[in-house]
Amino acid sequence: REYTDDQYDAELGRIDQKFTPLVKLCQEQGRAMRIGTNHGSLSDRIMNRFGDTPLGMVESALEFARIARAQGYHNFKFSMKSSNPKVMIECYRLLAARLAALGEDWNYPLHLGVTEAGEGEDGRIKSAIGIGSLLCDGIGDTIRVSLTEDSPNEIAVCRDLLAQIPLLANSSVPVPELPLSYDPFHYERRPTPEVELGLDGVRCGGSQLIRVVVTRATWEKVAPKIRPSDDVRPEAVYEDLNLLEVDPREDFTVPCDTQLVTVKDGLPLPAIAAFRLLAARLRRLGLRNPILLKDCLTLEPVPLAPNIALLRASVVIGSLLCDGIGDAILVRGEAGGGQSLRLAFNILQAAGCRSFKTDYVACPSCGRTLFNLQTVTARIKSRTAHLKGVKIAIMGCIVNGPGEMADADFGYVGGAPGKINLYVGKKAVKFNIPEGEAVERLVDLIREHGKWVEPDPVTA
Ligand code: SF4
């Protein structure tokens, strides 16, 4: 539906009437409020004017904030949630910039979260990318790591993540300031020429996939176990690369524009700042060379615990990838060979740069949830985890679930107690399926839409 200015204003007036009583109640009771918008569930009014965009999310939140402020109510904070870390980062950056432009009295706190992040390693990686990169830039006042797991698990991840931020963001030496190489409000991969990288003629840069590089030690551990059908495999060995390692604090020369470059190990700079500076320095020098990202510039004397290595690598590499920087990545903070390789691929998938396995969007569950999300998610994963490039949403209810399935290809949504609705994209196509059969009906649906492949009998 198209909205004229008058119709748009009339719609705002209607919202004012509905929302103001709640604002007054909060005011009387001394309660705080969160004004939150979610990517994928914006109103018709906002969609018409701004589209399903970060700008639409920000404008929607500001409209509600103006109503609250008109009542003299300021006890609120904002959230801008998306299951896609890139979208979420763009939204919060845009909101922070808009609030700063509106003036000091708009300095409301921001609550950060990647919604429907899922569970296990993938949920932690997605959350670390979205929340961690914003915190490293000084954006955010409260956080929630939203996992499809027992809720107390979220607290430990939040604490661990918060503990990493000063280590990843603070610099012991001044970091030179150069104009950014990227637009912080709009994702675009940094343009580079394509270059030969490593094993089996693998190339990187240009429109090539972002590649995974491993150390020789990791290569020696994992190479004997790789089977021809494996997607998770090293694509180059660090020690064999034709690589120029530089200090981005100073100008440097490169032999040609197809020379792969990275930041020199041992520099006293935080890795995110160092790689942003490298991209900015290259831009200032008029160079487009591809960049190898590293999760750390100095290896810890004692190997990091796997959960900490995962968070640090996700924040550092994930935030740079979301800035459009990086043509290949190297994870060294995780000491386990196979685990560091898998972590690198999982970061690329969570940042939306590669798809080597099924992507899941799963809600964290709440009082509305109509089935056991953890067991159902595990059941769906056990049947579908081999489907490369397919995105499946698992949502506990039809109240908010369909709106928050983002860009999932298929949806499994609680329709009523014991009954499931199945979706193709955002369209419900099967209704009230008994829960006991619903996973197999989902598989049938994926098959009908030509996205099913039989699992590899060796790994199944
Ligand atoms: S059950 Fe519904 S409202 Fe609750 S978290 Fe899941 S999708 Fe959101």
CSV table of C-alpha atoms and ligand atoms in Angstrom, one decimal:
chain,number,residue,atom,x,y,z
A,1,ARG,CA,0.0,0.0,0.0
A,2,GLU,CA,1.2,3.5,-0.9
A,3,TYR,CA,1.0,6.1,1.9
A,4,THR,CA,0.6,9.8,1.1
A,5,ASP,CA,2.0,12.3,3.6
A,6,ASP,CA,-1.4,12.8,5.1
A,7,GLN,CA,-2.1,9.1,5.4
A,8,TYR,CA,1.3,8.6,6.9
A,9,ASP,CA,0.7,11.3,9.5
A,10,ALA,CA,-2.8,9.8,10.3
A,11,GLU,CA,-1.1,6.5,10.9
A,12,LEU,CA,1.4,8.1,13.2
A,13,GLY,CA,-1.5,9.7,15.1
A,14,ARG,CA,-3.1,6.3,15.5
A,15,ILE,CA,0.1,4.9,17.0
A,16,ASP,CA,0.4,7.9,19.3
A,17,GLN,CA,-3.1,7.2,20.7
A,18,LYS,CA,-2.3,3.5,21.3
A,19,PHE,CA,1.3,4.0,22.6
A,20,THR,CA,0.8,7.0,24.8
A,21,PRO,CA,-1.2,5.2,27.5
A,22,LEU,CA,1.6,2.6,27.9
A,23,VAL,CA,4.2,5.5,28.1
A,24,LYS,CA,2.1,7.1,30.8
A,25,LEU,CA,1.8,3.9,32.7
A,26,CYS,CA,5.5,3.3,32.7
A,27,GLN,CA,6.0,6.9,33.8
A,28,GLU,CA,3.6,6.4,36.7
A,29,GLN,CA,5.2,3.1,37.8
A,30,GLY,CA,8.8,4.3,37.3
A,31,ARG,CA,9.4,1.5,34.8
A,32,ALA,CA,12.0,1.5,32.0
A,33,MET,CA,11.0,0.5,28.4
A,34,ARG,CA,12.9,-0.9,25.4
A,35,ILE,CA,11.9,0.6,22.1
A,36,GLY,CA,13.0,-2.2,19.7
A,37,THR,CA,12.7,-2.8,16.0
A,38,ASN,CA,13.3,-6.2,14.3
A,39,HIS,CA,14.5,-6.7,10.8
A,40,GLY,CA,11.8,-8.5,8.9
A,41,SER,CA,8.9,-7.3,11.0
A,42,LEU,CA,8.6,-3.7,10.2
A,43,SER,CA,5.2,-2.1,9.8
A,44,ASP,CA,3.5,-1.6,6.4
A,45,ARG,CA,3.9,2.2,6.9
A,46,ILE,CA,7.7,2.0,7.4
A,47,MET,CA,8.1,-0.6,4.6
A,48,ASN,CA,6.3,1.6,2.2
A,49,ARG,CA,8.5,4.6,2.9
A,50,PHE,CA,11.9,3.1,3.8
A,51,GLY,CA,11.8,-0.6,2.8
A,52,ASP,CA,13.0,-3.4,5.0
A,53,THR,CA,16.2,-1.6,5.6
A,54,PRO,CA,18.4,-0.4,8.5
A,55,LEU,CA,17.1,3.1,7.8
A,56,GLY,CA,13.5,1.8,8.1
A,57,MET,CA,14.4,0.2,11.5
A,58,VAL,CA,16.0,3.4,12.8
A,59,GLU,CA,13.2,5.6,11.6
A,60,SER,CA,10.6,3.3,13.1
A,61,ALA,CA,12.3,3.4,16.5
A,62,LEU,CA,12.6,7.2,16.4
A,63,GLU,CA,8.9,7.6,15.7
A,64,PHE,CA,8.1,5.8,18.9
A,65,ALA,CA,10.8,7.7,20.8
A,66,ARG,CA,9.3,11.0,19.8
A,67,ILE,CA,5.9,10.0,21.2
A,68,ALA,CA,7.6,9.0,24.5
A,69,ARG,CA,9.6,12.2,24.6
A,70,ALA,CA,6.4,14.3,24.0
A,71,GLN,CA,5.2,12.9,27.3
A,72,GLY,CA,8.4,13.9,29.0
A,73,TYR,CA,9.3,10.2,29.3
A,74,HIS,CA,13.0,9.4,28.8
A,75,ASN,CA,13.4,6.1,30.7
A,76,PHE,CA,14.0,4.0,27.6
A,77,LYS,CA,16.7,2.4,25.5
A,78,PHE,CA,16.8,1.3,21.9
A,79,SER,CA,17.4,-2.1,20.3
A,80,MET,CA,17.7,-2.9,16.6
A,81,LYS,CA,17.7,-6.7,16.2
A,82,SER,CA,18.4,-8.8,13.2
A,83,SER,CA,19.6,-12.4,12.8
A,84,ASN,CA,22.1,-11.2,10.2
A,85,PRO,CA,25.1,-9.6,11.9
A,86,LYS,CA,25.9,-7.4,9.0
A,87,VAL,CA,22.4,-5.8,9.0
A,88,MET,CA,22.5,-5.5,12.8
A,89,ILE,CA,25.8,-3.8,12.8
A,90,GLU,CA,24.7,-1.3,10.1
A,91,CYS,CA,21.5,-0.5,12.0
A,92,TYR,CA,23.2,0.3,15.3
A,93,ARG,CA,25.8,2.4,13.6
A,94,LEU,CA,23.1,4.3,11.8
A,95,LEU,CA,21.1,4.7,15.0
A,96,ALA,CA,24.1,5.9,16.9
A,97,ALA,CA,24.9,8.5,14.2
A,98,ARG,CA,21.3,9.7,14.1
A,99,LEU,CA,21.1,10.1,17.9
A,100,ALA,CA,24.3,12.0,17.9
A,101,ALA,CA,23.0,14.3,15.1
A,102,LEU,CA,19.7,14.8,17.0
A,103,GLY,CA,21.6,16.3,20.0
A,104,GLU,CA,22.9,15.5,23.4
A,105,ASP,CA,19.4,15.0,24.9
A,106,TRP,CA,19.0,12.0,22.5
A,107,ASN,CA,21.8,10.1,24.1
A,108,TYR,CA,19.7,7.1,25.1
A,109,PRO,CA,21.4,3.7,25.9
A,110,LEU,CA,21.5,1.0,23.2
A,111,HIS,CA,20.8,-2.7,23.9
A,112,LEU,CA,22.7,-5.0,21.6
A,113,GLY,CA,21.7,-8.5,20.4
A,114,VAL,CA,21.7,-10.7,17.3
A,115,THR,CA,18.3,-12.2,17.4
A,116,GLU,CA,17.5,-15.9,16.5
A,117,ALA,CA,21.2,-16.6,16.5
A,118,GLY,CA,20.6,-20.3,17.1
A,119,GLU,CA,22.6,-22.6,19.3
A,120,GLY,CA,26.1,-24.0,20.0
A,121,GLU,CA,29.1,-22.7,18.2
A,122,ASP,CA,27.1,-21.0,15.4
A,123,GLY,CA,24.9,-19.0,17.9
A,124,ARG,CA,28.0,-17.9,19.8
A,125,ILE,CA,29.9,-16.9,16.7
A,126,LYS,CA,27.0,-14.9,15.2
A,127,SER,CA,26.5,-13.1,18.5
A,128,ALA,CA,30.2,-12.4,19.0
A,129,ILE,CA,30.4,-10.9,15.5
A,130,GLY,CA,27.4,-8.6,15.9
A,131,ILE,CA,27.7,-7.6,19.5
A,132,GLY,CA,31.5,-7.7,19.7
A,133,SER,CA,32.2,-5.5,16.7
A,134,LEU,CA,29.9,-2.8,18.0
A,135,LEU,CA,31.3,-2.9,21.5
A,136,CYS,CA,34.8,-2.6,20.1
A,137,ASP,CA,33.6,0.6,18.4
A,138,GLY,CA,32.2,1.9,21.7
A,139,ILE,CA,28.6,1.4,20.7
A,140,GLY,CA,26.3,-0.5,23.2
A,141,ASP,CA,25.3,-0.3,26.8
A,142,THR,CA,23.6,-3.6,27.5
A,143,ILE,CA,23.8,-6.9,25.7
A,144,ARG,CA,21.9,-10.2,25.3
A,145,VAL,CA,23.4,-13.3,23.6
A,146,SER,CA,20.3,-15.0,22.5
A,147,LEU,CA,20.8,-18.8,22.3
A,148,THR,CA,18.4,-21.7,21.6
A,149,GLU,CA,19.7,-23.3,24.7
A,150,ASP,CA,19.1,-23.3,28.5
A,151,SER,CA,18.9,-19.5,29.3
A,152,PRO,CA,21.7,-19.6,31.9
A,153,ASN,CA,24.1,-20.6,29.2
A,154,GLU,CA,23.7,-17.1,27.7
A,155,ILE,CA,25.1,-15.4,30.8
A,156,ALA,CA,28.5,-17.1,30.7
A,157,VAL,CA,28.9,-16.2,27.0
A,158,CYS,CA,27.9,-12.6,27.7
A,159,ARG,CA,30.5,-12.4,30.5
A,160,ASP,CA,33.2,-14.0,28.4
A,161,LEU,CA,32.5,-11.7,25.5
A,162,LEU,CA,32.5,-8.6,27.6
A,163,ALA,CA,35.9,-9.6,29.1
A,164,GLN,CA,37.4,-9.8,25.6
A,165,ILE,CA,36.4,-6.3,24.4
A,166,PRO,CA,39.1,-4.2,26.2
A,167,LEU,CA,41.8,-6.7,25.0
A,168,LEU,CA,40.5,-6.4,21.4
A,169,ALA,CA,39.7,-2.7,21.3
A,170,ASN,CA,42.2,-0.8,23.5
A,171,SER,CA,45.6,0.1,22.0
A,172,SER,CA,48.7,0.7,24.1
A,173,VAL,CA,50.1,3.0,21.4
A,174,PRO,CA,48.5,5.7,19.3
A,175,VAL,CA,46.8,4.4,16.2
A,176,PRO,CA,47.2,6.9,13.2
A,177,GLU,CA,43.9,8.2,11.9
A,178,LEU,CA,43.2,7.8,8.2
A,179,PRO,CA,39.9,8.1,6.4
A,180,LEU,CA,38.0,4.8,6.5
A,181,SER,CA,38.3,2.6,3.5
A,182,TYR,CA,34.6,1.5,3.8
A,183,ASP,CA,31.2,3.0,4.3
A,184,PRO,CA,30.2,2.0,7.9
A,185,PHE,CA,26.5,2.3,7.0
A,186,HIS,CA,26.5,0.2,3.9
A,187,TYR,CA,28.2,-3.2,3.3
A,188,GLU,CA,30.3,-3.5,0.2
A,189,ARG,CA,33.2,-5.9,-0.2
A,190,ARG,CA,36.4,-4.0,-0.8
A,191,PRO,CA,37.3,-4.3,-4.5
A,192,THR,CA,40.6,-6.2,-5.1
A,193,PRO,CA,42.1,-8.0,-8.1
A,194,GLU,CA,42.0,-11.7,-8.2
A,195,VAL,CA,45.3,-13.5,-7.3
A,196,GLU,CA,46.6,-17.0,-7.1
A,197,LEU,CA,46.6,-18.1,-3.5
A,198,GLY,CA,47.5,-21.7,-2.7
A,199,LEU,CA,46.6,-25.3,-2.9
A,200,ASP,CA,45.2,-26.8,-6.1
A,201,GLY,CA,45.3,-23.5,-7.9
A,202,VAL,CA,42.9,-21.8,-5.4
A,203,ARG,CA,42.5,-18.1,-6.0
A,204,CYS,CA,41.3,-15.2,-3.8
A,205,GLY,CA,40.3,-11.6,-4.2
A,206,GLY,CA,38.0,-10.2,-6.9
A,207,SER,CA,34.8,-12.2,-6.9
A,208,GLN,CA,36.4,-15.3,-5.5
A,209,LEU,CA,35.1,-16.8,-2.2
A,210,ILE,CA,36.9,-15.6,0.9
A,211,ARG,CA,39.5,-18.3,1.5
A,212,VAL,CA,40.7,-20.2,4.5
A,213,VAL,CA,44.4,-20.3,5.2
A,214,VAL,CA,46.0,-22.5,7.9
A,215,THR,CA,49.4,-22.8,9.5
A,216,ARG,CA,51.7,-25.6,8.4
A,217,ALA,CA,51.2,-27.2,11.8
A,218,THR,CA,47.4,-27.3,11.3
A,219,TRP,CA,47.9,-28.6,7.7
A,220,GLU,CA,49.9,-31.5,8.9
A,221,LYS,CA,47.3,-32.4,11.5
A,222,VAL,CA,44.3,-32.2,9.2
A,223,ALA,CA,45.6,-33.1,5.8
A,224,PRO,CA,45.6,-36.9,6.4
A,225,LYS,CA,41.9,-36.8,7.4
A,226,ILE,CA,40.5,-34.9,4.5
A,227,ARG,CA,38.3,-36.8,2.1
A,228,PRO,CA,37.6,-35.7,-1.5
A,229,SER,CA,33.9,-34.8,-0.6
A,230,ASP,CA,34.9,-32.5,2.4
A,231,ASP,CA,34.0,-28.8,2.0
A,232,VAL,CA,35.9,-27.9,5.2
A,233,ARG,CA,39.4,-28.1,4.0
A,234,PRO,CA,42.4,-25.8,4.0
A,235,GLU,CA,42.8,-23.7,0.9
A,236,ALA,CA,46.4,-22.4,1.5
A,237,VAL,CA,49.2,-22.9,3.9
A,238,TYR,CA,50.4,-19.7,5.6
A,239,GLU,CA,54.1,-20.4,5.5
A,240,ASP,CA,53.9,-21.1,1.8
A,241,LEU,CA,52.1,-17.9,0.8
A,242,ASN,CA,53.7,-15.2,-1.3
A,243,LEU,CA,52.7,-12.7,1.3
A,244,LEU,CA,53.9,-9.1,2.1
A,245,GLU,CA,53.7,-8.4,5.9
A,246,VAL,CA,53.6,-4.7,6.6
A,247,ASP,CA,53.3,-2.1,9.4
A,248,PRO,CA,50.2,-0.1,8.4
A,249,ARG,CA,51.2,2.8,10.6
A,250,GLU,CA,53.6,3.9,7.9
A,251,ASP,CA,53.5,4.1,4.1
A,252,PHE,CA,55.0,1.1,2.3
A,253,THR,CA,55.5,-0.1,-1.3
A,254,VAL,CA,54.2,-3.2,-2.9
A,255,PRO,CA,55.7,-4.9,-5.9
A,256,CYS,CA,52.4,-5.2,-7.8
A,257,ASP,CA,48.7,-5.0,-7.2
A,258,THR,CA,48.3,-8.8,-7.1
A,259,GLN,CA,50.6,-9.0,-4.1
A,260,LEU,CA,48.6,-10.4,-1.1
A,261,VAL,CA,49.3,-8.3,2.0
A,262,THR,CA,48.7,-8.6,5.7
A,263,VAL,CA,49.7,-6.9,9.0
A,264,LYS,CA,53.1,-7.9,10.4
A,265,ASP,CA,53.0,-10.2,13.5
A,266,GLY,CA,54.0,-8.7,16.8
A,267,LEU,CA,52.9,-5.1,16.2
A,268,PRO,CA,51.4,-3.5,19.4
A,269,LEU,CA,48.1,-2.7,17.7
A,270,PRO,CA,44.7,-4.3,18.3
A,271,ALA,CA,44.0,-6.6,15.3
A,272,ILE,CA,40.7,-4.9,14.2
A,273,ALA,CA,42.3,-1.4,14.3
A,274,ALA,CA,45.4,-2.7,12.5
A,275,PHE,CA,43.5,-4.3,9.6
A,276,ARG,CA,41.2,-1.3,9.2
A,277,LEU,CA,44.3,0.9,9.1
A,278,LEU,CA,45.9,-1.4,6.5
A,279,ALA,CA,42.8,-1.1,4.3
A,280,ALA,CA,42.8,2.7,4.8
A,281,ARG,CA,46.5,2.9,4.1
A,282,LEU,CA,46.2,0.9,0.9
A,283,ARG,CA,43.3,3.2,-0.2
A,284,ARG,CA,45.4,6.3,0.5
A,285,LEU,CA,48.2,4.8,-1.5
A,286,GLY,CA,45.8,4.1,-4.4
A,287,LEU,CA,46.4,0.3,-4.0
A,288,ARG,CA,43.8,-2.4,-4.2
A,289,ASN,CA,45.8,-5.4,-3.0
A,290,PRO,CA,43.9,-8.3,-1.5
A,291,ILE,CA,44.3,-8.7,2.3
A,292,LEU,CA,44.8,-11.8,4.5
A,293,LEU,CA,43.1,-11.3,7.9
A,294,LYS,CA,44.5,-12.8,11.1
A,295,ASP,CA,42.5,-13.3,14.3
A,296,CYS,CA,45.5,-12.2,16.3
A,297,LEU,CA,48.9,-10.5,15.8
A,298,THR,CA,50.6,-12.2,18.7
A,299,LEU,CA,50.1,-15.7,19.9
A,300,GLU,CA,49.4,-16.2,23.6
A,301,PRO,CA,52.2,-18.0,25.6
A,302,VAL,CA,49.5,-20.4,26.9
A,303,PRO,CA,46.9,-21.5,24.4
A,304,LEU,CA,43.5,-19.9,24.8
A,305,ALA,CA,40.5,-21.9,26.1
A,306,PRO,CA,38.5,-22.9,23.0
A,307,ASN,CA,35.4,-20.8,24.0
A,308,ILE,CA,37.6,-17.7,24.4
A,309,ALA,CA,39.5,-18.4,21.1
A,310,LEU,CA,36.2,-18.7,19.4
A,311,LEU,CA,34.9,-15.4,20.7
A,312,ARG,CA,38.1,-13.5,20.0
A,313,ALA,CA,38.4,-14.8,16.4
A,314,SER,CA,34.7,-14.2,15.7
A,315,VAL,CA,34.9,-10.6,16.9
A,316,VAL,CA,38.1,-9.7,15.1
A,317,ILE,CA,37.6,-11.5,11.8
A,318,GLY,CA,33.8,-11.2,11.8
A,319,SER,CA,33.8,-7.4,12.3
A,320,LEU,CA,36.4,-6.9,9.6
A,321,LEU,CA,34.4,-9.1,7.2
A,322,CYS,CA,31.3,-7.1,8.0
A,323,ASP,CA,33.3,-3.9,7.0
A,324,GLY,CA,34.0,-5.6,3.6
A,325,ILE,CA,37.7,-6.1,4.4
A,326,GLY,CA,39.5,-9.4,3.8
A,327,ASP,CA,40.0,-11.8,1.0
A,328,ALA,CA,41.4,-14.7,3.0
A,329,ILE,CA,41.4,-15.5,6.8
A,330,LEU,CA,43.8,-17.2,9.2
A,331,VAL,CA,42.8,-18.4,12.7
A,332,ARG,CA,45.7,-19.1,15.0
A,333,GLY,CA,44.3,-18.3,18.5
A,334,GLU,CA,42.5,-21.7,18.6
A,335,ALA,CA,45.3,-24.3,19.2
A,336,GLY,CA,43.4,-27.3,17.9
A,337,GLY,CA,44.2,-27.9,14.2
A,338,GLY,CA,40.8,-29.3,13.1
A,339,GLN,CA,38.9,-26.9,15.4
A,340,SER,CA,40.7,-23.8,14.1
A,341,LEU,CA,39.9,-24.9,10.5
A,342,ARG,CA,36.2,-25.5,11.4
A,343,LEU,CA,36.1,-22.2,13.3
A,344,ALA,CA,37.4,-20.3,10.3
A,345,PHE,CA,34.7,-21.7,8.0
A,346,ASN,CA,32.0,-21.2,10.7
A,347,ILE,CA,33.0,-17.5,11.0
A,348,LEU,CA,32.7,-17.1,7.2
A,349,GLN,CA,29.3,-18.7,7.3
A,350,ALA,CA,28.0,-16.6,10.2
A,351,ALA,CA,29.3,-13.4,8.6
A,352,GLY,CA,27.3,-14.3,5.5
A,353,CYS,CA,30.5,-14.7,3.3
A,354,ARG,CA,30.3,-18.4,2.5
A,355,SER,CA,27.8,-21.2,2.8
A,356,PHE,CA,29.2,-24.6,3.3
A,357,LYS,CA,26.4,-26.1,5.5
A,358,THR,CA,22.8,-25.5,6.3
A,359,ASP,CA,22.2,-22.1,8.0
A,360,TYR,CA,19.7,-22.1,10.9
A,361,VAL,CA,17.7,-19.2,12.3
A,362,ALA,CA,16.2,-20.4,15.6
A,363,CYS,CA,14.3,-18.3,18.2
A,364,PRO,CA,15.5,-18.5,21.8
A,365,SER,CA,12.0,-19.5,23.0
A,366,CYS,CA,9.8,-17.7,25.5
A,367,GLY,CA,6.4,-18.0,27.2
A,368,ARG,CA,4.7,-18.3,23.7
A,369,THR,CA,6.8,-21.3,22.5
A,370,LEU,CA,4.6,-24.2,21.4
A,371,PHE,CA,7.2,-27.0,21.3
A,372,ASN,CA,10.5,-27.9,22.8
A,373,LEU,CA,12.9,-25.8,20.7
A,374,GLN,CA,16.1,-27.5,21.8
A,375,THR,CA,15.0,-31.0,21.0
A,376,VAL,CA,13.2,-30.1,17.8
A,377,THR,CA,16.2,-28.0,16.6
A,378,ALA,CA,18.5,-31.0,17.3
A,379,ARG,CA,16.1,-33.3,15.4
A,380,ILE,CA,15.9,-30.9,12.4
A,381,LYS,CA,19.6,-30.5,12.4
A,382,SER,CA,20.2,-34.2,12.4
A,383,ARG,CA,18.1,-34.6,9.2
A,384,THR,CA,19.2,-31.4,7.3
A,385,ALA,CA,22.7,-30.4,8.5
A,386,HIS,CA,24.3,-31.5,5.2
A,387,LEU,CA,22.2,-29.1,3.0
A,388,LYS,CA,24.8,-26.6,1.7
A,389,GLY,CA,23.3,-23.2,1.1
A,390,VAL,CA,19.9,-23.8,2.6
A,391,LYS,CA,18.6,-21.6,5.4
A,392,ILE,CA,16.0,-23.1,7.8
A,393,ALA,CA,14.1,-21.1,10.4
A,394,ILE,CA,12.8,-22.8,13.6
A,395,MET,CA,10.4,-20.5,15.4
A,396,GLY,CA,8.3,-21.3,18.5
A,397,CYS,CA,5.1,-19.4,17.6
A,398,ILE,CA,3.2,-17.8,14.8
A,399,VAL,CA,2.8,-14.5,16.6
A,400,ASN,CA,6.3,-13.3,16.0
A,401,GLY,CA,8.0,-16.3,14.3
A,402,PRO,CA,7.1,-15.7,10.7
A,403,GLY,CA,8.0,-12.0,10.8
A,404,GLU,CA,11.4,-12.8,12.3
A,405,MET,CA,12.4,-15.7,10.0
A,406,ALA,CA,14.5,-13.1,8.0
A,407,ASP,CA,15.5,-14.5,4.6
A,408,ALA,CA,15.1,-18.2,5.5
A,409,ASP,CA,14.2,-20.6,2.6
A,410,PHE,CA,12.0,-22.8,4.8
A,411,GLY,CA,10.3,-22.3,8.1
A,412,TYR,CA,9.2,-24.7,10.9
A,413,VAL,CA,6.8,-22.7,13.1
A,414,GLY,CA,4.6,-23.6,16.1
A,415,GLY,CA,1.0,-23.0,14.9
A,416,ALA,CA,-0.9,-24.4,17.9
A,417,PRO,CA,0.0,-26.8,20.8
A,418,GLY,CA,1.3,-30.0,19.1
A,419,LYS,CA,0.7,-28.5,15.6
A,420,ILE,CA,3.3,-27.1,13.2
A,421,ASN,CA,3.0,-24.8,10.2
A,422,LEU,CA,5.6,-25.0,7.5
A,423,TYR,CA,6.7,-22.1,5.4
A,424,VAL,CA,8.5,-21.6,2.1
A,425,GLY,CA,10.1,-18.2,2.4
A,426,LYS,CA,7.6,-16.1,4.3
A,427,LYS,CA,4.6,-18.0,2.9
A,428,ALA,CA,2.8,-20.6,5.0
A,429,VAL,CA,2.2,-23.6,2.8
A,430,LYS,CA,1.3,-26.5,5.2
A,431,PHE,CA,-0.8,-26.0,8.3
A,432,ASN,CA,-1.5,-27.9,11.5
A,433,ILE,CA,0.8,-30.8,10.9
A,434,PRO,CA,1.1,-33.1,14.0
A,435,GLU,CA,4.4,-32.4,15.6
A,436,GLY,CA,5.5,-36.1,15.4
A,437,GLU,CA,5.5,-35.9,11.6
A,438,ALA,CA,6.5,-32.3,11.0
A,439,VAL,CA,10.3,-32.9,10.6
A,440,GLU,CA,9.7,-35.4,7.8
A,441,ARG,CA,7.1,-33.1,6.2
A,442,LEU,CA,9.7,-30.4,6.3
A,443,VAL,CA,12.2,-32.7,4.5
A,444,ASP,CA,9.4,-33.5,1.9
A,445,LEU,CA,8.9,-29.7,1.4
A,446,ILE,CA,12.7,-29.2,0.9
A,447,ARG,CA,12.6,-32.1,-1.6
A,448,GLU,CA,9.6,-30.6,-3.5
A,449,HIS,CA,11.5,-27.4,-3.9
A,450,GLY,CA,14.6,-29.1,-5.4
A,451,LYS,CA,16.9,-28.3,-2.5
A,452,TRP,CA,17.2,-31.7,-1.0
A,453,VAL,CA,20.3,-33.9,-1.5
A,454,GLU,CA,20.9,-37.3,0.2
A,455,PRO,CA,23.5,-37.1,3.0
A,456,ASP,CA,27.0,-38.5,2.3
A,457,PRO,CA,26.7,-42.1,3.7
A,458,VAL,CA,30.2,-41.8,5.3
A,459,THR,CA,29.3,-38.8,7.4
A,460,ALA,CA,25.5,-39.5,7.8
B,1,SF4,S1,8.2,-18.3,20.6
B,1,SF4,FE1,7.5,-16.7,19.3
B,1,SF4,S2,7.7,-14.8,20.5
B,1,SF4,FE2,8.8,-16.4,21.6
B,1,SF4,S3,10.9,-16.1,21.0
B,1,SF4,FE3,10.0,-17.6,19.6
B,1,SF4,S4,9.2,-16.5,17.8
B,1,SF4,FE4,9.7,-15.0,19.5
